[in-house]
């Protein structure tokens, strides 16, 4: 029963695809191809991320993570969150398992939000692509606007989310 409840949205989508197949076969086949491509892409990206997370979990003690990215980390936690998020490669969904491990290691909630923001916005490969294709003025301006924007959003979100909700998020991360 819990399996059915856990994957209810996946079953719902599968049902909608079957229904769509009988209504408009062409769109359904296209949707299935797109779903298959996305699934294949995810299968290729997620395993290396989990291997790196396993190594992070074993090699980096919780005390070290708390020292550099925990509640009292200050500006070095922010900088480290930006560097780790910006150095990442892959789609945003790859950031969430990393964030879960960070939570297990006692990383400050605001630094996790900064890490996710950096992963989605300030990736180094994206910055290099922008430099070459859109010019340095655009790339640097976007980066200079994004960095304070990510910090502000992270602090606003951390103030808007109650301590109970943050505690629940950390407890859910422990279960993963």
mmCIF file of C-alpha atoms in Angstrom:
data_model
loop_
_atom_site.group_PDB
_atom_site.id
_atom_site.type_symbol
_atom_site.label_atom_id
_atom_site.label_comp_id
_atom_site.label_asym_id
_atom_site.label_seq_id
_atom_site.Cartn_x
_atom_site.Cartn_y
_atom_site.Cartn_z
ATOM 1 C CA UNK A 1 0.000 0.000 0.000
ATOM 2 C CA UNK A 2 2.805 2.427 0.854
ATOM 3 C CA UNK A 3 4.463 1.623 -2.493
ATOM 4 C CA UNK A 4 1.282 2.631 -4.278
ATOM 5 C CA UNK A 5 1.056 5.805 -2.203
ATOM 6 C CA UNK A 6 4.739 6.630 -2.726
ATOM 7 C CA UNK A 7 4.597 6.350 -6.512
ATOM 8 C CA UNK A 8 1.060 7.609 -7.007
ATOM 9 C CA UNK A 9 2.142 10.503 -9.249
ATOM 10 C CA UNK A 10 4.179 8.165 -11.464
ATOM 11 C CA UNK A 11 1.199 5.834 -11.779
ATOM 12 C CA UNK A 12 -1.046 8.803 -12.498
ATOM 13 C CA UNK A 13 1.279 10.005 -15.277
ATOM 14 C CA UNK A 14 1.450 6.493 -16.749
ATOM 15 C CA UNK A 15 -2.336 6.340 -16.713
ATOM 16 C CA UNK A 16 -2.547 9.759 -18.408
ATOM 17 C CA UNK A 17 -0.096 8.582 -21.096
ATOM 18 C CA UNK A 18 -2.191 5.478 -21.774
ATOM 19 C CA UNK A 19 -5.300 7.622 -21.931
ATOM 20 C CA UNK A 20 -3.524 10.074 -24.233
ATOM 21 C CA UNK A 21 -2.471 7.186 -26.462
ATOM 22 C CA UNK A 22 -6.094 6.379 -27.179
ATOM 23 C CA UNK A 23 -7.019 10.038 -27.697
ATOM 24 C CA UNK A 24 -4.022 11.196 -29.772
ATOM 25 C CA UNK A 25 -1.456 8.517 -30.589
ATOM 26 C CA UNK A 26 1.109 10.914 -32.124
ATOM 27 C CA UNK A 27 1.345 13.161 -29.055
ATOM 28 C CA UNK A 28 1.435 10.151 -26.725
ATOM 29 C CA UNK A 29 4.322 8.562 -28.645
ATOM 30 C CA UNK A 30 6.198 11.875 -28.616
ATOM 31 C CA UNK A 31 5.612 12.212 -24.846
ATOM 32 C CA UNK A 32 6.857 8.651 -24.286
ATOM 33 C CA UNK A 33 10.011 9.376 -26.319
ATOM 34 C CA UNK A 34 10.695 12.546 -24.333
ATOM 35 C CA UNK A 35 10.087 10.697 -21.067
ATOM 36 C CA UNK A 36 12.431 7.904 -22.162
ATOM 37 C CA UNK A 37 15.146 10.370 -23.154
ATOM 38 C CA UNK A 38 14.856 12.191 -19.817
ATOM 39 C CA UNK A 39 14.915 8.906 -17.915
ATOM 40 C CA UNK A 40 18.024 7.759 -19.834
ATOM 41 C CA UNK A 41 19.746 11.087 -19.157
ATOM 42 C CA UNK A 42 18.913 10.812 -15.452
ATOM 43 C CA UNK A 43 20.181 7.213 -15.269
ATOM 44 C CA UNK A 44 23.523 8.349 -16.708
ATOM 45 C CA UNK A 45 23.931 11.326 -14.359
ATOM 46 C CA UNK A 46 22.633 10.132 -10.997
ATOM 47 C CA UNK A 47 25.003 7.144 -10.374
ATOM 48 C CA UNK A 48 28.225 9.214 -10.538
ATOM 49 C CA UNK A 49 26.631 11.788 -8.225
ATOM 50 C CA UNK A 50 25.774 9.082 -5.706
ATOM 51 C CA UNK A 51 29.302 7.665 -5.887
ATOM 52 C CA UNK A 52 30.726 11.125 -5.149
ATOM 53 C CA UNK A 53 28.197 11.572 -2.336
ATOM 54 C CA UNK A 54 29.214 8.254 -0.836
ATOM 55 C CA UNK A 55 32.832 9.351 -0.887
ATOM 56 C CA UNK A 56 31.886 12.729 0.619
ATOM 57 C CA UNK A 57 29.916 10.967 3.323
ATOM 58 C CA UNK A 58 32.837 8.695 4.220
ATOM 59 C CA UNK A 59 35.813 11.002 3.717
ATOM 60 C CA UNK A 60 34.553 14.276 5.176
ATOM 61 C CA UNK A 61 33.626 14.099 8.871
ATOM 62 C CA UNK A 62 30.518 15.890 10.076
ATOM 63 C CA UNK A 63 32.593 18.140 12.333
ATOM 64 C CA UNK A 64 34.564 19.449 9.360
ATOM 65 C CA UNK A 65 31.414 20.190 7.379
ATOM 66 C CA UNK A 66 29.877 21.942 10.380
ATOM 67 C CA UNK A 67 33.032 23.988 10.879
ATOM 68 C CA UNK A 68 33.160 25.225 7.302
ATOM 69 C CA UNK A 69 29.460 25.284 6.346
ATOM 70 C CA UNK A 70 27.537 24.946 9.617
ATOM 71 C CA UNK A 71 25.599 27.453 11.716
ATOM 72 C CA UNK A 72 28.685 29.420 12.762
ATOM 73 C CA UNK A 73 30.535 29.258 9.459
ATOM 74 C CA UNK A 74 29.776 32.865 8.488
ATOM 75 C CA UNK A 75 31.147 34.196 5.217
ATOM 76 C CA UNK A 76 33.356 31.153 4.586
ATOM 77 C CA UNK A 77 30.223 28.966 4.535
ATOM 78 C CA UNK A 78 28.641 31.253 1.953
ATOM 79 C CA UNK A 79 31.783 31.280 -0.198
ATOM 80 C CA UNK A 80 32.195 27.515 0.048
ATOM 81 C CA UNK A 81 28.533 26.995 -0.851
ATOM 82 C CA UNK A 82 28.995 29.176 -3.925
ATOM 83 C CA UNK A 83 32.199 27.410 -4.952
ATOM 84 C CA UNK A 84 30.734 23.914 -4.570
ATOM 85 C CA UNK A 85 27.525 24.856 -6.379
ATOM 86 C CA UNK A 86 29.363 26.679 -9.173
ATOM 87 C CA UNK A 87 31.846 23.851 -9.725
ATOM 88 C CA UNK A 88 29.041 21.346 -10.151
ATOM 89 C CA UNK A 89 28.045 19.861 -13.454
ATOM 90 C CA UNK A 90 24.717 18.397 -14.375
ATOM 91 C CA UNK A 91 21.084 19.301 -14.058
ATOM 92 C CA UNK A 92 19.548 20.841 -10.962
ATOM 93 C CA UNK A 93 18.003 17.571 -9.793
ATOM 94 C CA UNK A 94 21.575 16.417 -9.119
ATOM 95 C CA UNK A 95 21.888 19.118 -6.458
ATOM 96 C CA UNK A 96 19.174 17.700 -4.228
ATOM 97 C CA UNK A 97 20.939 14.478 -3.185
ATOM 98 C CA UNK A 98 24.014 16.591 -2.457
ATOM 99 C CA UNK A 99 21.881 18.949 -0.389
ATOM 100 C CA UNK A 100 20.480 15.959 1.521
ATOM 101 C CA UNK A 101 24.011 14.808 2.401
ATOM 102 C CA UNK A 102 24.868 18.360 3.424
ATOM 103 C CA UNK A 103 21.869 18.321 5.750
ATOM 104 C CA UNK A 104 23.038 15.051 7.273
ATOM 105 C CA UNK A 105 26.422 16.664 7.830
ATOM 106 C CA UNK A 106 24.916 19.649 9.667
ATOM 107 C CA UNK A 107 25.303 22.312 6.984
ATOM 108 C CA UNK A 108 23.406 25.521 7.712
ATOM 109 C CA UNK A 109 20.039 25.773 5.905
ATOM 110 C CA UNK A 110 20.938 29.104 4.329
ATOM 111 C CA UNK A 111 24.163 27.664 2.932
ATOM 112 C CA UNK A 112 22.221 24.771 1.419
ATOM 113 C CA UNK A 113 19.892 27.239 -0.297
ATOM 114 C CA UNK A 114 22.923 29.187 -1.572
ATOM 115 C CA UNK A 115 24.459 25.931 -2.831
ATOM 116 C CA UNK A 116 21.278 25.046 -4.747
ATOM 117 C CA UNK A 117 21.049 28.590 -6.126
ATOM 118 C CA UNK A 118 24.677 28.488 -7.250
ATOM 119 C CA UNK A 119 24.196 25.052 -8.814
ATOM 120 C CA UNK A 120 21.293 26.368 -10.878
ATOM 121 C CA UNK A 121 22.663 29.790 -11.766
ATOM 122 C CA UNK A 122 26.424 30.287 -11.486
ATOM 123 C CA UNK A 123 27.921 27.108 -12.913
ATOM 124 C CA UNK A 124 31.411 27.601 -14.265
ATOM 125 C CA UNK A 125 30.735 25.826 -17.613
ATOM 126 C CA UNK A 126 27.672 28.020 -18.138
ATOM 127 C CA UNK A 127 29.704 31.134 -17.317
ATOM 128 C CA UNK A 128 32.419 30.107 -19.801
ATOM 129 C CA UNK A 129 29.789 29.467 -22.472
ATOM 130 C CA UNK A 130 28.289 32.901 -21.861
ATOM 131 C CA UNK A 131 31.728 34.500 -22.047
ATOM 132 C CA UNK A 132 32.394 32.979 -25.454
ATOM 133 C CA UNK A 133 28.961 33.357 -26.985
ATOM 134 C CA UNK A 134 27.391 36.415 -25.346
ATOM 135 C CA UNK A 135 30.465 38.393 -24.415
ATOM 136 C CA UNK A 136 32.231 39.222 -21.179
ATOM 137 C CA UNK A 137 30.075 42.258 -20.398
ATOM 138 C CA UNK A 138 26.895 40.171 -20.329
ATOM 139 C CA UNK A 139 28.457 37.199 -18.518
ATOM 140 C CA UNK A 140 30.116 39.224 -15.777
ATOM 141 C CA UNK A 141 27.061 41.461 -15.314
ATOM 142 C CA UNK A 142 24.785 38.439 -14.981
ATOM 143 C CA UNK A 143 27.158 36.862 -12.474
ATOM 144 C CA UNK A 144 27.409 40.065 -10.434
ATOM 145 C CA UNK A 145 23.621 40.355 -10.334
ATOM 146 C CA UNK A 146 23.085 36.675 -9.575
ATOM 147 C CA UNK A 147 25.453 36.348 -6.624
ATOM 148 C CA UNK A 148 23.765 38.910 -4.359
ATOM 149 C CA UNK A 149 20.390 37.741 -5.670
ATOM 150 C CA UNK A 150 21.073 34.153 -4.604
ATOM 151 C CA UNK A 151 22.248 35.293 -1.162
ATOM 152 C CA UNK A 152 19.194 37.508 -0.682
ATOM 153 C CA UNK A 153 16.800 34.770 -1.803
ATOM 154 C CA UNK A 154 18.490 32.243 0.491
ATOM 155 C CA UNK A 155 18.215 34.532 3.525
ATOM 156 C CA UNK A 156 14.621 35.519 2.720
ATOM 157 C CA UNK A 157 13.643 31.859 2.286
ATOM 158 C CA UNK A 158 15.372 30.845 5.498
ATOM 159 C CA UNK A 159 13.436 33.561 7.342
ATOM 160 C CA UNK A 160 10.122 32.593 5.722
ATOM 161 C CA UNK A 161 10.431 28.887 6.461
ATOM 162 C CA UNK A 162 9.639 28.122 10.093
ATOM 163 C CA UNK A 163 12.151 26.340 12.321
ATOM 164 C CA UNK A 164 9.753 23.403 12.575
ATOM 165 C CA UNK A 165 9.650 23.063 8.788
ATOM 166 C CA UNK A 166 13.443 23.269 8.562
ATOM 167 C CA UNK A 167 13.701 20.618 11.287
ATOM 168 C CA UNK A 168 11.280 18.402 9.352
ATOM 169 C CA UNK A 169 13.307 18.875 6.140
ATOM 170 C CA UNK A 170 16.487 17.849 7.984
ATOM 171 C CA UNK A 171 14.692 14.822 9.483
ATOM 172 C CA UNK A 172 13.537 13.765 5.997
ATOM 173 C CA UNK A 173 17.120 14.090 4.749
ATOM 174 C CA UNK A 174 18.252 11.761 7.536
ATOM 175 C CA UNK A 175 15.829 9.117 6.271
ATOM 176 C CA UNK A 176 17.323 9.152 2.769
#
